[in-house]
Each structure stands twice: as C-alpha cells, then as structure tokens.
PDB file of C-alpha atoms in Angstrom:
ATOM      1  CA  ASN A   4     -19.805 -62.320 -41.573  1.00 64.00           C
ATOM      2  CA  ALA A   5     -18.104 -64.149 -44.513  1.00 74.00           C
ATOM      3  CA  GLY A   6     -15.021 -64.218 -42.583  1.00 91.00           C
ATOM      4  CA  VAL A   7     -11.751 -64.728 -44.343  1.00 94.00           C
ATOM      5  CA  THR A   8     -12.359 -64.956 -48.215  1.00 95.00           C
ATOM      6  CA  GLN A   9      -9.412 -66.151 -50.364  1.00 96.00           C
ATOM      7  CA  THR A  10      -9.646 -65.878 -54.448  1.00 96.00           C
ATOM      8  CA  PRO A  11      -8.719 -67.697 -56.488  1.00 97.00           C
ATOM      9  CA  LYS A  12      -9.389 -70.812 -55.065  1.00 95.00           C
ATOM     10  CA  PHE A  13      -7.500 -72.552 -57.828  1.00 96.00           C
ATOM     11  CA  GLN A  14      -4.769 -71.085 -60.518  1.00 96.00           C
ATOM     12  CA  VAL A  15      -2.448 -72.583 -62.949  1.00 97.00           C
ATOM     13  CA  LEU A  16       0.676 -70.500 -63.734  1.00 97.00           C
ATOM     14  CA  LYS A  17       3.243 -70.622 -66.017  1.00 97.00           C
ATOM     15  CA  THR A  18       6.932 -69.785 -64.821  1.00 97.00           C
ATOM     16  CA  GLY A  19       7.581 -66.268 -64.814  1.00 97.00           C
ATOM     17  CA  GLN A  20       4.081 -64.963 -64.907  1.00 97.00           C
ATOM     18  CA  SER A  21       2.799 -62.810 -62.203  1.00 96.00           C
ATOM     19  CA  MET A  22      -0.346 -62.871 -60.184  1.00 96.00           C
ATOM     20  CA  THR A  23      -2.256 -61.679 -57.179  1.00 98.00           C
ATOM     21  CA  LEU A  24      -3.775 -63.786 -54.601  1.00 98.00           C
ATOM     22  CA  GLN A  25      -6.327 -61.956 -52.911  1.00 98.00           C
ATOM     23  CA  CYS A  26      -7.280 -61.883 -49.383  1.00 97.00           C
ATOM     24  CA  ALA A  27     -10.395 -60.167 -47.619  1.00 97.00           C
ATOM     25  CA  GLN A  28     -11.682 -60.212 -43.987  1.00 96.00           C
ATOM     26  CA  ASP A  29     -14.897 -58.657 -42.791  1.00 94.00           C
ATOM     27  CA  MET A  30     -14.457 -58.591 -39.380  1.00 91.00           C
ATOM     28  CA  ASN A  31     -12.275 -55.813 -38.731  1.00 90.00           C
ATOM     29  CA  HIS A  32      -9.402 -57.388 -37.632  1.00 89.00           C
ATOM     30  CA  GLU A  33      -5.965 -56.104 -36.879  1.00 88.00           C
ATOM     31  CA  TYR A  34      -3.848 -58.947 -37.906  1.00 90.00           C
ATOM     32  CA  MET A  35      -3.338 -60.866 -41.103  1.00 92.00           C
ATOM     33  CA  SER A  36      -0.932 -63.211 -42.380  1.00 92.00           C
ATOM     34  CA  TRP A  37      -0.390 -65.322 -45.540  1.00 94.00           C
ATOM     35  CA  TYR A  38       1.088 -68.706 -45.101  1.00 93.00           C
ATOM     36  CA  ARG A  39       2.161 -71.530 -47.793  1.00 94.00           C
ATOM     37  CA  GLN A  40       1.584 -75.506 -47.129  1.00 92.00           C
ATOM     38  CA  ASP A  41       3.446 -77.755 -48.918  1.00 90.00           C
ATOM     39  CA  PRO A  42       2.488 -81.723 -49.422  1.00 82.00           C
ATOM     40  CA  GLY A  43       2.664 -83.460 -45.771  1.00 75.00           C
ATOM     41  CA  MET A  44       3.954 -80.182 -44.274  1.00 77.00           C
ATOM     42  CA  GLY A  45       2.715 -77.686 -41.428  1.00 80.00           C
ATOM     43  CA  LEU A  46       2.320 -73.949 -42.535  1.00 86.00           C
ATOM     44  CA  ARG A  47       5.121 -71.709 -43.189  1.00 89.00           C
ATOM     45  CA  LEU A  48       4.684 -67.716 -42.555  1.00 88.00           C
ATOM     46  CA  ILE A  49       5.408 -66.038 -45.806  1.00 93.00           C
ATOM     47  CA  HIS A  50       4.231 -62.511 -44.767  1.00 93.00           C
ATOM     48  CA  TYR A  51       2.190 -60.773 -42.260  1.00 90.00           C
ATOM     49  CA  SER A  52       0.775 -57.620 -41.223  1.00 91.00           C
ATOM     50  CA  VAL A  53      -0.140 -55.948 -38.011  1.00 86.00           C
ATOM     51  CA  GLY A  54      -1.926 -53.141 -39.083  1.00 89.00           C
ATOM     52  CA  ALA A  55      -2.921 -51.056 -42.243  1.00 91.00           C
ATOM     53  CA  GLY A  56       0.323 -50.069 -43.752  1.00 92.00           C
ATOM     54  CA  ILE A  57       2.448 -52.411 -41.674  1.00 91.00           C
ATOM     55  CA  THR A  58       3.871 -55.430 -43.250  1.00 91.00           C
ATOM     56  CA  ASP A  59       6.717 -57.670 -42.403  1.00 88.00           C
ATOM     57  CA  GLN A  60       8.440 -60.830 -43.301  1.00 89.00           C
ATOM     58  CA  GLY A  61       7.742 -64.033 -42.148  1.00 86.00           C
ATOM     59  CA  GLU A  62       9.868 -67.241 -42.456  1.00 85.00           C
ATOM     60  CA  VAL A  63       9.978 -67.947 -46.326  1.00 91.00           C
ATOM     61  CA  PRO A  64       9.247 -64.348 -47.948  1.00 94.00           C
ATOM     62  CA  ASN A  65      11.289 -64.653 -50.909  1.00 95.00           C
ATOM     63  CA  GLY A  66       9.454 -64.415 -54.111  1.00 96.00           C
ATOM     64  CA  TYR A  67       6.535 -62.973 -52.797  1.00 97.00           C
ATOM     65  CA  ASN A  68       5.145 -58.981 -52.029  1.00 97.00           C
ATOM     66  CA  VAL A  69       2.320 -57.865 -50.041  1.00 97.00           C
ATOM     67  CA  SER A  70       0.542 -54.537 -48.992  1.00 96.00           C
ATOM     68  CA  ARG A  71      -1.899 -53.565 -46.541  1.00 96.00           C
ATOM     69  CA  SER A  72      -3.481 -50.706 -47.780  1.00 96.00           C
ATOM     70  CA  THR A  73      -6.747 -50.946 -45.819  1.00 96.00           C
ATOM     71  CA  THR A  74      -7.906 -53.264 -43.067  1.00 94.00           C
ATOM     72  CA  GLU A  75      -9.820 -55.569 -45.138  1.00 96.00           C
ATOM     73  CA  ASP A  76      -7.256 -56.428 -47.927  1.00 97.00           C
ATOM     74  CA  PHE A  77      -4.203 -58.112 -47.672  1.00 97.00           C
ATOM     75  CA  PRO A  78      -3.104 -59.145 -51.189  1.00 98.00           C
ATOM     76  CA  LEU A  79      -0.272 -61.515 -51.718  1.00 98.00           C
ATOM     77  CA  ARG A  80       1.752 -60.907 -55.042  1.00 98.00           C
ATOM     78  CA  LEU A  81       3.793 -63.202 -56.945  1.00 96.00           C
ATOM     79  CA  LEU A  82       6.039 -61.270 -59.436  1.00 91.00           C
ATOM     80  CA  SER A  83       7.863 -64.063 -61.123  1.00 96.00           C
ATOM     81  CA  ALA A  84       6.322 -67.332 -60.358  1.00 97.00           C
ATOM     82  CA  ALA A  85       8.402 -70.404 -60.031  1.00 97.00           C
ATOM     83  CA  PRO A  86       7.803 -73.873 -59.906  1.00 96.00           C
ATOM     84  CA  SER A  87       9.040 -74.010 -56.212  1.00 95.00           C
ATOM     85  CA  GLN A  88       5.849 -71.797 -55.431  1.00 97.00           C
ATOM     86  CA  THR A  89       3.738 -74.609 -56.098  1.00 97.00           C
ATOM     87  CA  SER A  90       1.513 -74.997 -52.928  1.00 96.00           C
ATOM     88  CA  VAL A  91      -1.729 -74.217 -51.182  1.00 95.00           C
ATOM     89  CA  TYR A  92      -1.701 -70.693 -50.047  1.00 96.00           C
ATOM     90  CA  PHE A  93      -3.886 -69.854 -46.727  1.00 94.00           C
ATOM     91  CA  CYS A  94      -4.606 -66.422 -45.489  1.00 95.00           C
ATOM     92  CA  ALA A  95      -5.376 -66.005 -41.998  1.00 92.00           C
ATOM     93  CA  SER A  96      -6.678 -63.001 -39.533  1.00 91.00           C
ATOM     94  CA  PHE A  97      -6.632 -62.370 -36.185  1.00 84.00           C
ATOM     95  CA  PRO A  98      -8.364 -59.646 -34.026  1.00 79.00           C
ATOM     96  CA  GLY A  99      -6.290 -58.880 -31.480  1.00 69.00           C
ATOM     97  CA  HIS A 100      -5.260 -60.153 -28.028  1.00 61.00           C
ATOM     98  CA  ARG A 101      -8.015 -58.072 -26.599  1.00 59.00           C
ATOM     99  CA  SER A 102     -10.667 -59.676 -28.789  1.00 56.00           C
ATOM    100  CA  GLY A 103      -9.718 -63.402 -27.955  1.00 58.00           C
ATOM    101  CA  ASN A 104      -6.909 -65.895 -29.582  1.00 62.00           C
ATOM    102  CA  THR A 105      -8.792 -67.547 -32.071  1.00 73.00           C
ATOM    103  CA  ILE A 106      -7.200 -67.224 -35.825  1.00 81.00           C
ATOM    104  CA  TYR A 107      -9.367 -67.623 -38.718  1.00 88.00           C
ATOM    105  CA  PHE A 108      -8.279 -69.113 -42.065  1.00 90.00           C
ATOM    106  CA  GLY A 109      -9.322 -68.722 -45.359  1.00 92.00           C
ATOM    107  CA  GLU A 110     -10.227 -71.791 -47.533  1.00 91.00           C
ATOM    108  CA  GLY A 111      -7.027 -71.821 -49.224  1.00 94.00           C
ATOM    109  CA  SER A 112      -5.947 -71.222 -52.804  1.00 96.00           C
ATOM    110  CA  TRP A 113      -4.165 -74.176 -54.745  1.00 95.00           C
ATOM    111  CA  LEU A 114      -1.477 -72.712 -57.012  1.00 97.00           C
ATOM    112  CA  THR A 115       0.367 -74.685 -59.667  1.00 97.00           C
ATOM    113  CA  VAL A 116       3.275 -73.362 -61.563  1.00 97.00           C
ATOM    114  CA  VAL A 117       4.380 -75.268 -64.506  1.00 97.00           C
TER     115      VAL A 117
ATOM    116  CA  SER B  28      12.978 -75.328 -39.275  1.00 38.00           C
ATOM    117  CA  GLN B  29       9.452 -76.610 -37.847  1.00 45.00           C
ATOM    118  CA  GLN B  30       9.251 -75.385 -34.258  1.00 58.00           C
ATOM    119  CA  GLY B  31       6.610 -78.159 -33.407  1.00 66.00           C
ATOM    120  CA  GLU B  32       6.693 -81.988 -34.296  1.00 77.00           C
ATOM    121  CA  GLU B  33       3.604 -84.041 -33.988  1.00 82.00           C
ATOM    122  CA  ASP B  34       3.708 -87.561 -33.319  1.00 84.00           C
ATOM    123  CA  PRO B  35       2.518 -90.138 -34.533  1.00 89.00           C
ATOM    124  CA  GLN B  36       2.924 -88.854 -38.046  1.00 89.00           C
ATOM    125  CA  ALA B  37      -0.602 -90.968 -38.778  1.00 93.00           C
ATOM    126  CA  LEU B  38      -2.889 -92.701 -36.285  1.00 94.00           C
ATOM    127  CA  SER B  39      -6.101 -94.905 -37.167  1.00 96.00           C
ATOM    128  CA  ILE B  40      -8.577 -95.918 -34.596  1.00 96.00           C
ATOM    129  CA  GLN B  41     -12.265 -97.177 -34.488  1.00 97.00           C
ATOM    130  CA  GLU B  42     -15.202 -94.749 -33.742  1.00 97.00           C
ATOM    131  CA  GLY B  43     -15.651 -94.258 -30.092  1.00 97.00           C
ATOM    132  CA  GLU B  44     -12.020 -95.076 -29.223  1.00 97.00           C
ATOM    133  CA  ASN B  45     -10.174 -92.084 -28.001  1.00 97.00           C
ATOM    134  CA  ALA B  46      -7.017 -90.576 -30.043  1.00 96.00           C
ATOM    135  CA  THR B  47      -3.933 -89.017 -28.434  1.00 96.00           C
ATOM    136  CA  MET B  48      -1.434 -87.016 -30.578  1.00 95.00           C
ATOM    137  CA  ASN B  49       1.667 -85.501 -29.163  1.00 95.00           C
ATOM    138  CA  CYS B  50       3.636 -82.210 -29.904  1.00 93.00           C
ATOM    139  CA  SER B  51       7.045 -81.393 -29.143  1.00 92.00           C
ATOM    140  CA  TYR B  52       8.806 -78.189 -29.416  1.00 90.00           C
ATOM    141  CA  LYS B  53      12.349 -76.524 -28.869  1.00 87.00           C
ATOM    142  CA  THR B  54      12.110 -73.254 -27.449  1.00 84.00           C
ATOM    143  CA  SER B  55      10.434 -71.569 -24.846  1.00 84.00           C
ATOM    144  CA  ILE B  56       7.032 -70.755 -25.724  1.00 84.00           C
ATOM    145  CA  ASN B  57       4.059 -68.121 -24.162  1.00 82.00           C
ATOM    146  CA  ASN B  58       1.397 -70.676 -25.552  1.00 84.00           C
ATOM    147  CA  LEU B  59       0.708 -73.575 -27.702  1.00 88.00           C
ATOM    148  CA  GLN B  60      -2.298 -74.140 -30.185  1.00 88.00           C
ATOM    149  CA  TRP B  61      -3.699 -76.986 -31.570  1.00 91.00           C
ATOM    150  CA  TYR B  62      -5.693 -76.758 -35.199  1.00 91.00           C
ATOM    151  CA  ARG B  63      -7.735 -79.103 -37.246  1.00 93.00           C
ATOM    152  CA  GLN B  64      -7.403 -79.282 -40.790  1.00 90.00           C
ATOM    153  CA  ASN B  65      -9.929 -81.326 -43.013  1.00 90.00           C
ATOM    154  CA  SER B  66      -8.764 -82.538 -46.444  1.00 87.00           C
ATOM    155  CA  GLY B  67      -8.726 -79.591 -48.786  1.00 82.00           C
ATOM    156  CA  ARG B  68      -9.814 -76.999 -46.252  1.00 83.00           C
ATOM    157  CA  GLY B  69      -8.383 -74.221 -44.096  1.00 83.00           C
ATOM    158  CA  LEU B  70      -7.129 -74.445 -40.415  1.00 86.00           C
ATOM    159  CA  VAL B  71      -9.637 -74.420 -37.732  1.00 86.00           C
ATOM    160  CA  HIS B  72      -8.585 -73.152 -34.449  1.00 84.00           C
ATOM    161  CA  LEU B  73      -9.304 -75.892 -31.725  1.00 90.00           C
ATOM    162  CA  ILE B  74      -7.560 -74.761 -28.524  1.00 89.00           C
ATOM    163  CA  LEU B  75      -5.043 -72.715 -26.990  1.00 86.00           C
ATOM    164  CA  ILE B  76      -3.048 -73.428 -23.825  1.00 89.00           C
ATOM    165  CA  ARG B  77      -0.691 -70.683 -22.125  1.00 86.00           C
ATOM    166  CA  SER B  78       2.557 -71.425 -20.650  1.00 88.00           C
ATOM    167  CA  ASN B  79       1.042 -71.487 -17.229  1.00 91.00           C
ATOM    168  CA  GLU B  80      -1.308 -73.679 -17.742  1.00 93.00           C
ATOM    169  CA  ARG B  81      -0.853 -77.551 -17.501  1.00 96.00           C
ATOM    170  CA  GLU B  82      -4.338 -78.832 -18.881  1.00 96.00           C
ATOM    171  CA  LYS B  83      -7.134 -77.348 -20.592  1.00 93.00           C
ATOM    172  CA  HIS B  84     -10.662 -78.757 -21.580  1.00 92.00           C
ATOM    173  CA  SER B  85     -13.160 -78.149 -24.492  1.00 89.00           C
ATOM    174  CA  GLY B  86     -15.725 -80.339 -25.127  1.00 92.00           C
ATOM    175  CA  ARG B  87     -14.247 -83.770 -26.055  1.00 94.00           C
ATOM    176  CA  LEU B  88     -10.825 -82.187 -26.256  1.00 94.00           C
ATOM    177  CA  ARG B  89      -8.286 -82.403 -23.455  1.00 97.00           C
ATOM    178  CA  VAL B  90      -4.798 -80.759 -23.972  1.00 96.00           C
ATOM    179  CA  THR B  91      -2.006 -80.935 -21.626  1.00 97.00           C
ATOM    180  CA  LEU B  92       1.348 -78.833 -21.418  1.00 96.00           C
ATOM    181  CA  ASP B  93       4.614 -79.963 -20.036  1.00 96.00           C
ATOM    182  CA  THR B  94       6.997 -77.020 -20.229  1.00 93.00           C
ATOM    183  CA  SER B  95       9.929 -78.743 -18.786  1.00 94.00           C
ATOM    184  CA  LYS B  96       9.710 -81.908 -21.704  1.00 94.00           C
ATOM    185  CA  LYS B  97       8.794 -79.272 -24.175  1.00 93.00           C
ATOM    186  CA  SER B  98       5.673 -81.205 -25.123  1.00 94.00           C
ATOM    187  CA  SER B  99       2.041 -81.362 -25.410  1.00 95.00           C
ATOM    188  CA  SER B 100      -0.536 -83.712 -25.930  1.00 96.00           C
ATOM    189  CA  LEU B 101      -4.144 -83.449 -27.524  1.00 97.00           C
ATOM    190  CA  LEU B 102      -6.524 -86.014 -26.297  1.00 97.00           C
ATOM    191  CA  ILE B 103      -9.996 -86.591 -28.465  1.00 97.00           C
ATOM    192  CA  THR B 104     -12.358 -88.512 -26.426  1.00 96.00           C
ATOM    193  CA  ALA B 105     -15.011 -90.937 -27.620  1.00 96.00           C
ATOM    194  CA  SER B 106     -13.839 -90.285 -31.461  1.00 96.00           C
ATOM    195  CA  ARG B 107     -16.198 -89.877 -34.347  1.00 96.00           C
ATOM    196  CA  ALA B 108     -15.817 -90.436 -38.170  1.00 95.00           C
ATOM    197  CA  ALA B 109     -16.187 -86.650 -38.541  1.00 94.00           C
ATOM    198  CA  ASP B 110     -13.192 -86.070 -36.481  1.00 96.00           C
ATOM    199  CA  THR B 111     -10.981 -87.505 -39.422  1.00 96.00           C
ATOM    200  CA  ALA B 112      -8.628 -84.613 -40.060  1.00 95.00           C
ATOM    201  CA  SER B 113      -4.938 -83.634 -39.884  1.00 93.00           C
ATOM    202  CA  TYR B 114      -4.197 -82.088 -36.394  1.00 94.00           C
ATOM    203  CA  PHE B 115      -1.504 -79.302 -36.262  1.00 92.00           C
ATOM    204  CA  CYS B 116       0.152 -77.946 -33.256  1.00 92.00           C
ATOM    205  CA  ALA B 117       1.371 -74.275 -33.543  1.00 89.00           C
ATOM    206  CA  THR B 118       3.650 -72.053 -31.156  1.00 87.00           C
ATOM    207  CA  GLY B 119       4.316 -68.458 -31.076  1.00 76.00           C
ATOM    208  CA  ARG B 120       2.214 -65.453 -31.169  1.00 65.00           C
ATOM    209  CA  PRO B 121      -1.403 -66.145 -31.771  1.00 58.00           C
ATOM    210  CA  SER B 122      -1.597 -63.028 -34.010  1.00 59.00           C
ATOM    211  CA  GLY B 123       0.075 -65.285 -36.463  1.00 57.00           C
ATOM    212  CA  SER B 124       3.410 -62.822 -36.864  1.00 59.00           C
ATOM    213  CA  ARG B 125       5.310 -65.396 -35.359  1.00 66.00           C
ATOM    214  CA  LEU B 126       3.060 -68.895 -35.468  1.00 76.00           C
ATOM    215  CA  THR B 127       4.929 -71.650 -36.147  1.00 82.00           C
ATOM    216  CA  PHE B 128       3.400 -75.088 -37.312  1.00 84.00           C
ATOM    217  CA  GLY B 129       4.395 -78.624 -37.077  1.00 84.00           C
ATOM    218  CA  GLU B 130       4.049 -81.167 -39.729  1.00 84.00           C
ATOM    219  CA  GLY B 131       0.856 -82.489 -38.307  1.00 90.00           C
ATOM    220  CA  THR B 132      -1.071 -85.857 -37.435  1.00 93.00           C
ATOM    221  CA  GLN B 133      -3.303 -87.617 -39.679  1.00 94.00           C
ATOM    222  CA  LEU B 134      -6.137 -89.131 -37.732  1.00 96.00           C
ATOM    223  CA  THR B 135      -8.651 -91.260 -39.181  1.00 96.00           C
ATOM    224  CA  VAL B 136     -11.470 -92.450 -37.646  1.00 96.00           C
ATOM    225  CA  ASN B 137     -13.194 -95.733 -39.010  1.00 96.00           C
ATOM    226  CA  PRO B 138     -16.771 -95.883 -38.518  1.00 92.00           C
TER     227      PRO B 138
END
C-alpha cells in the first residue's frame, strides 16, 4: 500500500488563483480529512468526509471546497487563493473504529500564496 | 481555539535521558492521542489512551491520563537522537472529524 498520497508537495500561487490539492489513499478507508498547519501551531481541521458522497466542515472551512466522489480520493480546492492560505496542508485517512484507531497522514503539501 | 495545550513548548535533553511532555485540555474527552512529527514530514500516530484508562505503554513510550485534572503526559524513556521531533496531543474523535491538536512540544535529543 502507498498509504496516503498528496500532490503537489510544493506550490506557489498568486493571489486570486485557484488550485486543487490532491489526496488519495489505497487502504479503502472510510474517513478522510484535510488539515492545515501554520508555523508553530498544531493542525486545524478544514473539511472532512465520513464516506463517499458525504463531506462536512471542520474548524476553518472558509475559502476551501471539497468533494468525495470515490472512497479513494478527497481533493481540496482553493477557489481564489489568499495570502492567509499560505500554510502546510495535510490529508489524513482513518479506517473506521472497528479496524483500529490509527490515523494515517500524508507527507504534506507546502502552499505559498503571494 | 486549541483544545490541547502542550508543555513545555521546547525541550532539549541528552541521549539516554527521559523526556516528559504534558498536555492539558479543556472539555470532556473520550480519548486522547499523541502524535510525532519529524521536521518537514506528516504526523505519525503514537498512542491513544481512552478516558477510562490511566496509563498506557508502547515500547519506550508511557502515556498517563488524569481526567480529573484534564491532563496527560507522554514519557519517552532512554531517548535517542532519532526521537528529535515535535510531539502533539490531540483530542476528539479518532476519525479526524473532530480531532483538535495542541501547538506541540519541540523535543531535541542531543547525541
């Protein structure tokens, strides 16, 4: 298994541009989430999904959209990038409580908005 | 707002020493988790302790939970240079739908 794969790893955007951060997992996990991590801080939840076709907002959802058309993929869209969205983004997946309690994180995507 | 708050913010020790990090939280929890993050990498789940547990061990890791004080501690025994990382506590649902992280403790283990 490749685990949780995020692309791209690094991206520079101009203010107002749009882009999509890709996240894929090959472990057939039900749950997937997107977090952002700002310097010197813990992770904050942006959006999450408890299964294909189901998404919901986390702590800091503004400026981001998500969709979950398949179990494997959970892309995060920035519709109009702002400098405040400069951050490191982590995607995570979780198999469900009956399969254990370990969350798997991707390696992160470093986004800079200028 | 951050649910968990780690203490200290930074800790520097020598290889072979023990490292203790503390986490305080504000609301009732079902479980508390500890994660490690190496520089420039994603988070790795270390251990989960449920609210009805007081202590849990995993290799060189020992986690305690005191729900009356709303606090937890992570002890790494016989530390190694490879333990150098940031350590975060997190509370909420393990699925990630409501996982709230503290700001982390930066541990440096000097060889």
